[in-house]
Coordinates of C-alpha atoms in Angstrom, one line a residue:
X1 CA 29.6 59.9 180.4
X2 CA 33.0 61.1 180.9
X3 CA 32.7 63.1 177.7
X4 CA 29.6 64.6 179.0
X5 CA 30.9 65.6 181.8
X6 CA 33.7 66.9 180.2
X7 CA 31.7 69.2 178.0
X8 CA 29.6 69.9 181.0
X9 CA 32.5 71.0 182.8
X10 CA 34.1 73.1 179.9
X11 CA 30.6 74.8 179.6
X12 CA 30.9 77.5 182.0
X13 CA 34.2 78.7 180.8
X14 CA 33.0 81.3 178.2
X15 CA 30.7 82.5 181.4
X16 CA 33.9 82.9 183.5
X17 CA 35.7 84.5 180.6
X18 CA 32.9 86.9 180.8
X19 CA 33.1 87.6 184.4
X20 CA 37.0 87.8 184.3
X21 CA 36.9 90.3 181.8
X22 CA 34.0 92.4 183.5
X23 CA 36.8 92.3 186.9
X24 CA 39.5 93.2 184.7
X25 CA 37.0 96.0 183.2
X26 CA 36.0 96.9 187.0
X27 CA 39.8 96.5 187.9
X28 CA 40.8 99.2 185.0
X29 CA 37.7 101.5 186.0
X30 CA 39.1 101.4 189.9
X31 CA 43.0 101.9 188.5
X32 CA 41.7 104.9 186.6
X33 CA 39.5 106.1 189.1
X34 CA 42.4 105.8 191.8
X35 CA 44.8 107.8 189.1
X36 CA 42.3 110.5 188.7
X37 CA 42.1 110.7 192.4
X38 CA 45.7 110.9 192.6
X39 CA 46.6 113.1 190.1
X40 CA 45.0 116.1 191.5
X41 CA 47.1 115.6 194.6
X42 CA 50.2 115.3 193.1
X43 CA 49.2 118.3 191.2
X44 CA 48.5 120.4 194.3
X45 CA 51.7 119.2 196.2
X46 CA 53.9 122.1 194.5
X47 CA 51.7 125.0 195.9
X48 CA 51.3 123.3 199.2
X49 CA 54.5 124.9 200.6
X50 CA 53.6 126.7 203.4
X51 CA 55.8 129.4 202.6
X52 CA 54.1 130.2 199.7
X53 CA 50.6 130.6 201.4
X54 CA 49.3 134.2 201.5
X55 CA 47.6 134.3 205.0
X56 CA 44.5 136.3 205.2
X57 CA 44.5 137.4 208.7
X58 CA 41.8 134.9 209.9
X59 CA 43.8 132.8 212.3
X60 CA 41.3 130.0 211.8
X61 CA 41.9 129.5 208.3
X62 CA 45.4 130.3 208.1
X63 CA 46.5 127.8 211.1
X64 CA 44.6 125.3 209.6
X65 CA 45.7 125.5 206.1
X66 CA 49.5 125.9 207.1
X67 CA 49.1 122.9 209.3
X68 CA 47.9 120.8 206.2
X69 CA 50.6 122.2 203.8
X70 CA 52.9 121.3 206.5
X71 CA 51.6 117.4 206.6
X72 CA 50.5 118.0 210.3
X73 CA 47.2 115.9 210.5
X74 CA 46.2 115.8 213.9
X75 CA 46.4 119.7 214.8
X76 CA 44.7 121.7 217.7
X77 CA 41.7 123.8 216.5
X78 CA 41.4 127.4 217.0
X79 CA 38.6 128.2 219.1
X80 CA 37.2 131.3 221.0
X81 CA 37.8 131.6 224.4
X82 CA 35.1 130.9 226.8
X83 CA 34.0 133.4 229.2
X84 CA 32.1 132.8 232.7
X85 CA 28.4 134.0 232.6
X86 CA 27.3 136.7 234.4
X87 CA 25.7 136.3 237.6
X88 CA 22.5 138.0 237.1
X89 CA 20.0 139.1 240.1
X90 CA 17.4 136.3 239.2
X91 CA 20.1 133.4 239.8
X92 CA 20.9 135.3 243.3
X93 CA 17.0 135.2 243.9
X94 CA 16.2 131.8 242.9
X95 CA 19.3 130.7 245.3
X96 CA 17.3 132.0 248.4
X97 CA 14.2 129.7 247.4
X98 CA 14.3 126.0 248.9
X99 CA 15.5 123.8 246.1
X100 CA 12.9 120.8 245.5
X101 CA 13.4 117.2 244.5
X102 CA 12.7 117.6 241.1
X103 CA 15.0 120.7 240.9
X104 CA 17.8 118.3 241.9
X105 CA 16.8 115.7 239.7
X106 CA 17.0 118.1 237.0
X107 CA 20.4 119.7 237.8
X108 CA 21.6 116.0 237.7
X109 CA 20.6 115.6 234.4
X110 CA 21.9 118.8 233.1
X111 CA 25.2 118.0 234.8
X112 CA 25.5 114.6 233.1
X113 CA 24.7 116.1 229.8
X114 CA 27.1 118.7 229.9
X115 CA 30.2 116.2 230.9
X116 CA 31.0 115.8 227.3
X117 CA 31.2 119.8 226.9
X118 CA 33.4 119.9 229.5
X119 CA 35.8 117.3 228.2
X120 CA 36.3 119.6 225.4
X121 CA 37.7 122.3 227.4
X122 CA 40.8 119.8 228.3
X123 CA 41.4 119.0 224.4
X124 CA 44.5 120.9 222.9
X125 CA 43.2 123.7 221.4
X126 CA 44.1 127.4 220.6
X127 CA 42.0 129.9 222.4
X128 CA 41.4 133.2 221.0
X129 CA 39.7 136.2 222.4
X130 CA 38.0 138.4 219.4
X131 CA 37.9 142.0 219.2
X132 CA 34.2 143.4 219.9
X133 CA 34.2 145.6 216.7
X134 CA 35.9 143.2 214.3
X135 CA 34.7 139.5 215.1
X136 CA 37.4 138.2 213.1
X137 CA 40.2 139.9 214.3
X138 CA 42.2 138.3 217.0
X139 CA 43.3 140.2 220.2
X140 CA 44.9 137.7 222.5
X141 CA 46.1 134.3 222.1
X142 CA 45.7 131.4 225.3
X143 CA 47.6 128.5 224.8
X144 CA 47.6 125.9 228.0
X145 CA 47.9 122.4 229.2
X146 CA 49.7 120.9 226.0
X147 CA 52.9 121.2 224.7
X148 CA 54.1 123.7 222.1
X149 CA 57.0 122.4 219.7
X150 CA 58.9 123.9 217.2
X151 CA 56.6 122.8 214.5
X152 CA 54.1 124.7 216.0
X153 CA 56.1 127.9 216.7
X154 CA 57.0 127.4 213.0
X155 CA 53.4 127.7 211.8
X156 CA 53.1 130.8 214.0
X157 CA 55.9 132.5 212.8
X158 CA 53.9 132.5 209.3
X159 CA 50.3 132.8 210.7
X160 CA 50.8 135.4 213.4
X161 CA 52.3 138.4 211.5
X162 CA 48.9 138.6 209.7
X163 CA 47.1 139.5 213.0
X164 CA 47.1 143.4 212.8
X165 CA 45.6 143.6 216.3
X166 CA 47.2 141.2 218.4
X167 CA 48.0 142.5 221.6
X168 CA 49.0 139.3 224.1
X169 CA 50.2 135.7 223.8
X170 CA 49.6 133.6 227.2
X171 CA 51.3 130.5 227.5
X172 CA 50.7 128.2 230.4
X173 CA 52.1 124.8 231.2
X174 CA 53.2 124.3 227.3
X175 CA 56.3 122.3 228.0
X176 CA 59.0 125.2 226.9
X177 CA 62.6 124.3 226.7
X178 CA 65.4 126.9 226.4
X179 CA 65.5 126.1 222.7
X180 CA 62.0 126.6 222.5
X181 CA 62.0 129.9 224.1
X182 CA 64.8 131.3 221.7
X183 CA 62.4 130.1 218.8
X184 CA 59.5 132.1 220.6
X185 CA 61.4 135.0 221.3
X186 CA 62.7 135.4 217.7
X187 CA 58.9 135.1 216.4
X188 CA 57.9 138.1 218.5
X189 CA 59.7 141.0 216.3
X190 CA 57.6 139.5 213.3
X191 CA 54.3 140.3 215.0
X192 CA 52.3 143.4 215.2
X193 CA 53.5 146.3 216.9
X194 CA 50.4 146.0 218.8
X195 CA 51.9 142.9 220.7
X196 CA 52.8 144.3 224.3
X197 CA 52.0 141.7 226.9
X198 CA 53.3 138.3 227.0
X199 CA 52.8 135.6 229.8
X200 CA 54.7 132.5 230.2
X201 CA 53.3 130.7 233.4
X202 CA 54.0 127.2 234.7
X203 CA 57.1 126.8 232.1
X204 CA 60.3 126.2 234.4
X205 CA 63.4 126.1 232.2
X206 CA 66.9 124.4 233.4
X207 CA 68.8 127.6 232.3
X208 CA 66.4 130.3 233.3
X209 CA 66.7 132.5 230.5
X210 CA 63.4 134.5 230.5
X211 CA 65.7 137.7 230.8
X212 CA 65.8 137.2 227.0
X213 CA 62.6 138.4 226.8
X214 CA 63.5 141.9 228.4
X215 CA 66.4 142.6 225.9
X216 CA 67.1 146.4 225.2
X217 CA 65.5 146.0 221.8
X218 CA 62.4 144.3 223.3
X219 CA 58.9 146.1 223.0
X220 CA 57.1 144.1 225.9
X221 CA 55.5 146.0 228.2
X222 CA 53.7 143.5 230.8
X223 CA 55.6 140.2 231.5
X224 CA 54.1 137.6 233.7
X225 CA 56.6 134.8 234.7
X226 CA 54.6 133.2 237.5
X227 CA 55.2 129.6 239.0
X228 CA 58.4 129.0 236.7
X229 CA 60.7 127.9 239.7
X230 CA 63.0 130.8 239.3
X231 CA 65.6 131.0 241.9
X232 CA 68.2 133.5 242.9
X233 CA 70.4 133.1 239.7
X234 CA 67.3 133.6 237.7
X235 CA 66.3 136.7 239.5
X236 CA 70.1 138.0 239.1
X237 CA 69.6 137.5 235.2
X238 CA 66.3 139.6 235.4
X239 CA 67.8 142.0 237.2
X240 CA 70.5 142.4 235.2
X241 CA 68.0 142.9 232.2
X242 CA 66.2 145.7 234.1
X243 CA 69.1 147.8 234.5
X244 CA 73.1 147.8 234.1
X245 CA 75.7 150.7 234.4
X246 CA 75.7 151.1 230.7
X247 CA 72.1 150.4 229.8
X248 CA 68.5 149.7 230.8
X249 CA 65.3 148.3 229.6
X250 CA 63.2 151.2 228.6
X251 CA 59.5 149.3 227.7
X252 CA 58.8 146.8 230.4
X253 CA 56.3 148.3 232.5
X254 CA 54.9 145.3 234.7
X255 CA 56.6 142.2 235.9
X256 CA 55.1 139.5 237.6
X257 CA 57.4 137.2 239.7
X258 CA 55.0 135.5 241.9
X259 CA 54.9 131.9 243.0
X260 CA 58.5 131.5 242.6
X261 CA 61.5 130.2 245.0
X262 CA 63.1 133.9 244.9
X263 CA 65.2 134.4 248.0
X264 CA 67.0 137.6 249.7
X265 CA 70.2 137.5 247.1
X266 CA 67.6 137.3 244.3
X267 CA 65.7 140.0 245.8
X268 CA 69.1 142.0 245.9
X269 CA 69.7 141.5 242.5
X270 CA 66.5 142.7 241.5
X271 CA 67.1 145.9 243.8
X272 CA 70.4 146.7 241.7
X273 CA 68.1 146.5 238.6
X274 CA 65.7 149.0 240.3
X275 CA 68.6 151.4 240.7
X276 CA 69.0 152.9 237.1
X277 CA 65.7 151.4 235.9
X278 CA 63.1 154.4 235.2
X279 CA 60.4 152.5 233.3
X280 CA 59.2 149.6 235.8
X281 CA 56.0 150.8 237.5
X282 CA 54.7 147.3 238.9
X283 CA 56.4 144.9 240.3
X284 CA 55.2 141.5 242.0
X285 CA 57.2 139.5 244.5
X286 CA 54.4 137.5 246.2
X287 CA 54.9 134.2 247.2
X288 CA 58.7 133.7 247.2
X289 CA 61.1 133.2 250.0
X290 CA 62.3 136.9 250.8
X291 CA 63.3 137.8 254.4
X292 CA 64.7 141.0 255.8
X293 CA 67.9 141.3 254.0
X294 CA 66.1 141.1 250.6
X295 CA 63.2 143.4 252.1
X296 CA 65.9 146.2 253.2
X297 CA 67.8 146.0 250.0
X298 CA 64.1 146.7 248.1
X299 CA 63.4 149.5 250.5
X300 CA 66.7 151.1 250.2
X301 CA 66.3 151.7 246.5
X302 CA 62.9 153.6 247.2
X303 CA 65.1 156.4 249.2
X304 CA 67.9 158.4 248.5
X305 CA 71.1 155.9 248.1
X306 CA 74.8 156.1 247.8
X307 CA 76.2 155.5 244.6
X308 CA 79.1 152.9 243.9
X309 CA 82.4 153.8 243.0
X310 CA 81.6 152.4 239.2
X311 CA 78.4 154.4 239.2
X312 CA 80.3 158.0 240.1
X313 CA 82.9 157.2 237.3
X314 CA 80.0 156.4 234.8
X315 CA 78.1 159.6 236.1
X316 CA 81.5 161.8 235.5
X317 CA 81.8 160.2 232.1
X318 CA 78.2 160.9 231.1
X319 CA 78.7 164.6 232.3
X320 CA 81.8 165.2 230.2
X321 CA 79.9 163.7 227.1
X322 CA 77.1 166.0 227.7
X323 CA 79.3 169.0 228.0
X324 CA 81.1 168.4 225.0
X325 CA 78.1 167.6 222.8
X326 CA 76.5 171.0 224.0
X327 CA 79.7 173.2 223.6
X328 CA 80.3 171.4 220.0
X329 CA 76.7 172.5 219.0
X330 CA 76.7 176.2 219.8
X331 CA 79.5 177.2 222.4
X332 CA 78.0 180.9 223.0
X333 CA 74.5 179.8 223.9
X334 CA 75.3 176.7 225.8
X335 CA 77.7 178.9 228.1
X336 CA 74.8 181.2 229.0
X337 CA 72.4 178.0 229.3
X338 CA 75.0 176.3 231.9
X339 CA 75.4 179.7 233.7
X340 CA 71.6 179.8 234.3
X341 CA 71.0 176.2 235.1
X342 CA 74.0 176.3 237.7
X343 CA 72.2 179.3 239.2
X344 CA 68.8 177.3 239.5
X345 CA 70.5 174.0 240.9
X346 CA 70.0 175.1 244.4
X347 CA 66.6 175.7 243.8
X348 CA 65.7 172.4 242.3
X349 CA 66.9 170.3 245.3
X350 CA 66.3 166.7 245.3
X351 CA 63.6 166.4 242.9
X352 CA 65.2 166.4 239.8
X353 CA 62.6 164.9 237.3
X354 CA 59.8 166.8 238.7
X355 CA 61.2 170.4 238.6
X356 CA 63.0 169.9 235.3
X357 CA 59.3 169.0 233.9
X358 CA 57.6 172.0 235.7
X359 CA 60.4 174.5 234.3
X360 CA 59.8 173.0 230.8
X361 CA 56.2 173.1 230.9
X362 CA 56.1 176.7 231.7
X363 CA 58.9 177.6 229.0
X364 CA 56.8 175.6 226.5
X365 CA 53.3 177.7 227.3
X366 CA 55.5 181.0 227.2
X367 CA 56.8 180.0 223.5
X368 CA 53.5 178.8 222.3
X369 CA 51.8 182.5 223.4
X370 CA 54.8 184.1 221.7
X371 CA 53.9 182.1 218.5
X372 CA 50.2 183.2 218.4
X373 CA 51.1 186.7 218.5
X374 CA 53.8 186.5 216.0
X375 CA 54.1 185.9 212.2
X376 CA 55.4 183.2 210.3
X377 CA 57.8 185.4 208.5
X378 CA 58.8 186.6 211.9
X379 CA 59.3 183.5 213.1
X380 CA 61.7 182.3 210.2
X381 CA 63.8 185.6 211.2
X382 CA 64.4 184.5 214.5
X383 CA 65.4 181.1 213.9
X384 CA 68.0 182.1 211.6
X385 CA 70.1 183.8 214.6
X386 CA 73.0 181.8 215.7
X387 CA 72.5 182.3 219.6
X388 CA 68.6 181.7 220.0
X389 CA 68.1 179.3 217.0
X390 CA 69.6 176.1 218.8
X391 CA 68.1 176.1 222.2
X392 CA 64.9 176.5 220.8
X393 CA 64.8 173.4 218.6
X394 CA 66.2 171.2 221.3
X395 CA 63.8 173.0 223.9
X396 CA 60.7 172.1 221.8
X397 CA 61.9 168.7 221.0
X398 CA 62.6 167.7 224.8
X399 CA 59.8 170.0 226.1
X400 CA 57.0 169.0 224.2
X401 CA 56.7 165.5 225.3
X402 CA 56.6 166.4 229.0
X403 CA 53.7 168.9 228.2
X404 CA 51.7 166.2 226.2
X405 CA 52.1 163.4 228.8
X406 CA 51.7 164.9 232.2
X407 CA 48.9 167.7 232.1
X408 CA 46.5 165.5 229.8
X409 CA 47.1 162.3 231.9
X410 CA 46.4 163.9 235.3
X411 CA 42.8 165.2 234.7
X412 CA 41.9 161.5 233.2
X413 CA 42.3 159.9 236.5
X414 CA 40.3 162.5 238.5
X415 CA 37.3 162.3 236.0
X416 CA 36.9 158.7 236.0
X417 CA 34.1 158.1 238.5
X418 CA 32.2 155.2 237.1
X419 CA 34.8 152.4 236.2
X420 CA 35.9 149.2 237.8
X421 CA 39.1 149.1 239.7
X422 CA 40.7 147.0 237.2
X423 CA 40.1 149.5 234.4
X424 CA 41.1 152.6 236.7
X425 CA 44.5 150.7 237.5
X426 CA 45.1 150.3 233.7
X427 CA 44.3 153.8 232.8
X428 CA 46.4 155.1 235.7
X429 CA 49.4 152.9 234.7
X430 CA 49.2 154.4 231.2
X431 CA 49.3 157.9 232.2
X432 CA 52.1 157.0 234.7
X433 CA 54.1 155.4 231.9
X434 CA 53.7 158.3 229.9
X435 CA 55.3 160.3 232.5
X436 CA 57.9 157.9 232.9
X437 CA 58.9 158.0 229.0
X438 CA 59.1 161.5 229.5
X439 CA 61.6 161.3 232.3
X440 CA 63.5 158.6 231.0
X441 CA 64.9 160.9 228.2
X442 CA 67.5 161.7 231.1
X443 CA 69.6 159.2 232.7
X444 CA 69.2 158.9 236.1
X445 CA 73.0 159.1 236.5
X446 CA 72.6 162.8 235.0
X447 CA 70.0 163.9 237.7
X448 CA 70.9 166.1 240.1
X449 CA 72.7 164.8 243.3
X450 CA 73.2 165.3 247.0
X451 CA 76.8 165.2 248.4
X452 CA 77.3 164.4 252.0
X453 CA 80.7 163.6 253.6
X454 CA 82.2 163.2 250.3
X455 CA 79.5 160.8 249.3
X456 CA 77.3 160.9 246.1
X457 CA 73.4 160.0 247.3
X458 CA 71.2 159.6 244.4
X459 CA 67.3 160.1 244.7
X460 CA 65.4 157.2 245.3
X461 CA 63.5 155.2 242.6
X462 CA 60.3 157.0 242.5
X463 CA 58.9 155.9 239.2
X464 CA 58.2 152.2 240.6
X465 CA 54.1 152.5 241.9
X466 CA 53.3 149.1 242.7
X467 CA 55.2 146.5 244.9
X468 CA 54.0 143.1 246.0
X469 CA 55.5 141.5 249.1
X470 CA 52.6 139.2 250.1
X471 CA 53.2 136.2 251.9
X472 CA 56.9 136.2 252.1
X473 CA 59.2 135.5 255.3
X474 CA 59.6 139.4 256.3
X475 CA 59.5 140.4 259.7
X476 CA 59.6 143.6 261.9
X477 CA 63.4 144.5 260.9
X478 CA 62.4 144.4 257.3
X479 CA 59.2 146.5 257.8
X480 CA 61.4 149.5 259.3
X481 CA 63.2 149.9 256.0
X482 CA 60.0 150.1 253.9
X483 CA 58.8 152.9 256.9
X484 CA 61.5 154.7 256.1
X485 CA 60.8 154.8 252.2
X486 CA 57.5 155.6 252.7
X487 CA 58.0 158.4 255.1
X488 CA 60.4 159.6 252.4
X489 CA 58.2 159.5 249.6
X490 CA 55.1 160.9 251.6
X491 CA 56.7 164.2 251.2
X492 CA 56.5 164.4 247.7
X493 CA 52.7 163.8 247.5
X494 CA 51.4 166.2 250.0
X495 CA 51.7 169.5 247.5
X496 CA 49.2 167.9 244.9
X497 CA 49.8 171.1 242.8
X498 CA 53.7 170.8 242.5
X499 CA 53.7 166.9 242.2
X500 CA 53.5 166.5 238.5
X501 CA 55.9 163.9 237.9
X502 CA 56.2 160.3 239.8
X503 CA 55.6 160.6 243.5
X504 CA 56.8 157.0 244.6
X505 CA 54.5 153.9 245.6
X506 CA 50.9 154.2 245.5
X507 CA 50.5 150.4 246.5
X508 CA 52.6 148.5 248.9
X509 CA 51.3 144.9 250.0
X510 CA 53.2 143.4 253.1
X511 CA 50.3 141.5 254.4
X512 CA 50.7 137.3 255.3
X513 CA 54.3 138.1 256.0
X514 CA 56.1 137.1 259.2
X515 CA 54.6 139.8 261.8
X516 CA 51.9 140.8 263.6
X517 CA 49.2 142.6 261.5
X518 CA 48.9 144.8 264.5
X519 CA 52.2 145.9 265.0
X520 CA 52.5 149.7 265.0
X521 CA 55.2 149.8 262.2
X522 CA 52.9 147.9 259.9
X523 CA 49.7 150.2 261.2
X524 CA 51.9 153.2 260.5
X525 CA 52.8 152.0 257.0
X526 CA 49.4 151.6 256.0
X527 CA 48.1 155.0 257.3
X528 CA 50.7 156.6 255.0
X529 CA 49.7 154.6 252.0
X530 CA 46.1 155.0 252.4
X531 CA 45.9 158.7 251.0
X532 CA 48.4 157.7 247.9
X533 CA 46.0 155.0 246.9
X534 CA 44.0 156.5 244.2
X535 CA 41.2 153.5 243.9
X536 CA 40.4 154.1 247.9
X537 CA 40.6 157.9 247.6
X538 CA 38.2 157.8 244.7
X539 CA 36.2 155.4 246.6
X540 CA 36.0 157.5 249.5
X541 CA 35.4 160.7 247.4
X542 CA 32.5 158.7 246.1
X543 CA 31.1 158.0 249.0
X544 CA 31.6 161.2 250.5
X545 CA 29.1 162.9 247.7
X546 CA 26.1 162.0 248.8
X547 CA 26.4 163.3 252.3
X548 CA 27.9 166.7 250.6
X549 CA 24.7 167.1 248.6

């Protein structure tokens, strides 16, 4: 029995050997499959270097591929920015009808079904706004509510330069630090030249190094720094970035500093930056802590102000350098030009840029008429003369820009009758930007000055068009300073035919401050500013058209 049991016990051994052989074969197959699956991955490790990837210009594909090559698995997706649905007349008509119980149940079910889609909005994503003509070209980038680290910025440095139509980058509460801001600033020159707008809101920095975005070589024209806890020290750095005695920012057009903690000292630093800056057109200081001292400093820049001793010294140095350059080019011709300019200085008075632009336009038009009548051979002969050739070349280069920017942009504002208020403002800012660029060729310290009682006074800043001081702490004392500035600037806007250059503020918001809205000073300021507001004037003209016809 024992032998039989032993034999019966030994009989399944061949079967077990077969099964073990089968298992070994299966194990070999699995190992081979694993090796086959691993081999292409190991083979793709070499081309998966992010630096070797050629971006295609499609941000969604490029960003995903670069994240995968960098070993970044759980990365945010690139999605199209959702837009609010326009309110139609049908919805307004249905809102007037009484809602039934079925309608309420239907709305509750729809809201429950849409909860999931609403939560998707709060997931980390990179929202993009595409061009209407080209459905894949990214125009603006919006990142909000999640921390942007150096790894993401490194990926952006590879994929953003291929976006040829990128115009704006908006970062809202992304946890920027001073180091990541420096990395972001180094990324901007790599992007397309069309990138002009940067918005960094809700990103407080310990060192408040936002002024690095306004360097002399910066190409940013629109900068928004709302809700960044900027104090007087940060405002001082921003004011120095606007202008100093030896240089100024010439590209920044609008600066939004609303919802910060800027006080009187910070407003004074920003006013110092506006003394020699001739490019900034739009400045918002709403919802800050500015009182009467800061308001008076800002109002002082808008009317003629006295030059400091360092500014007088710098002005003399610039005048000497200008005279030396002109004499070295052509001594005989520039002596005649200097004599003519000295005769015409009393006629120009305090309006430097306006008078110079008008004179340059008349000379340019006369030159164009002469060139039409002359032959090309005669023009070449005249350019060979040593006394007339040099001034003509400089006149054409300096005066041509004034003619292109000013006459062509003025009618565009008057003809636009059927566009929205935002589009009107954007068009107007673009036209005034060209005017500012034309007048920026001449340093403000080289403009004609007014001498009184042994002191030198510079004409006020008439390039700034929009100043928002809503919800600060200004009383009637600060209003008096703005009233004086507005009364001074009002004299340049009365003769419309003669004002072909910057004419001063067009919008001044002082509401919700520490004064009575019915006080005479505030009412007078509003009355003086009403004829200068182009949007209100346009609306008033459109309302008067039906009655005139």
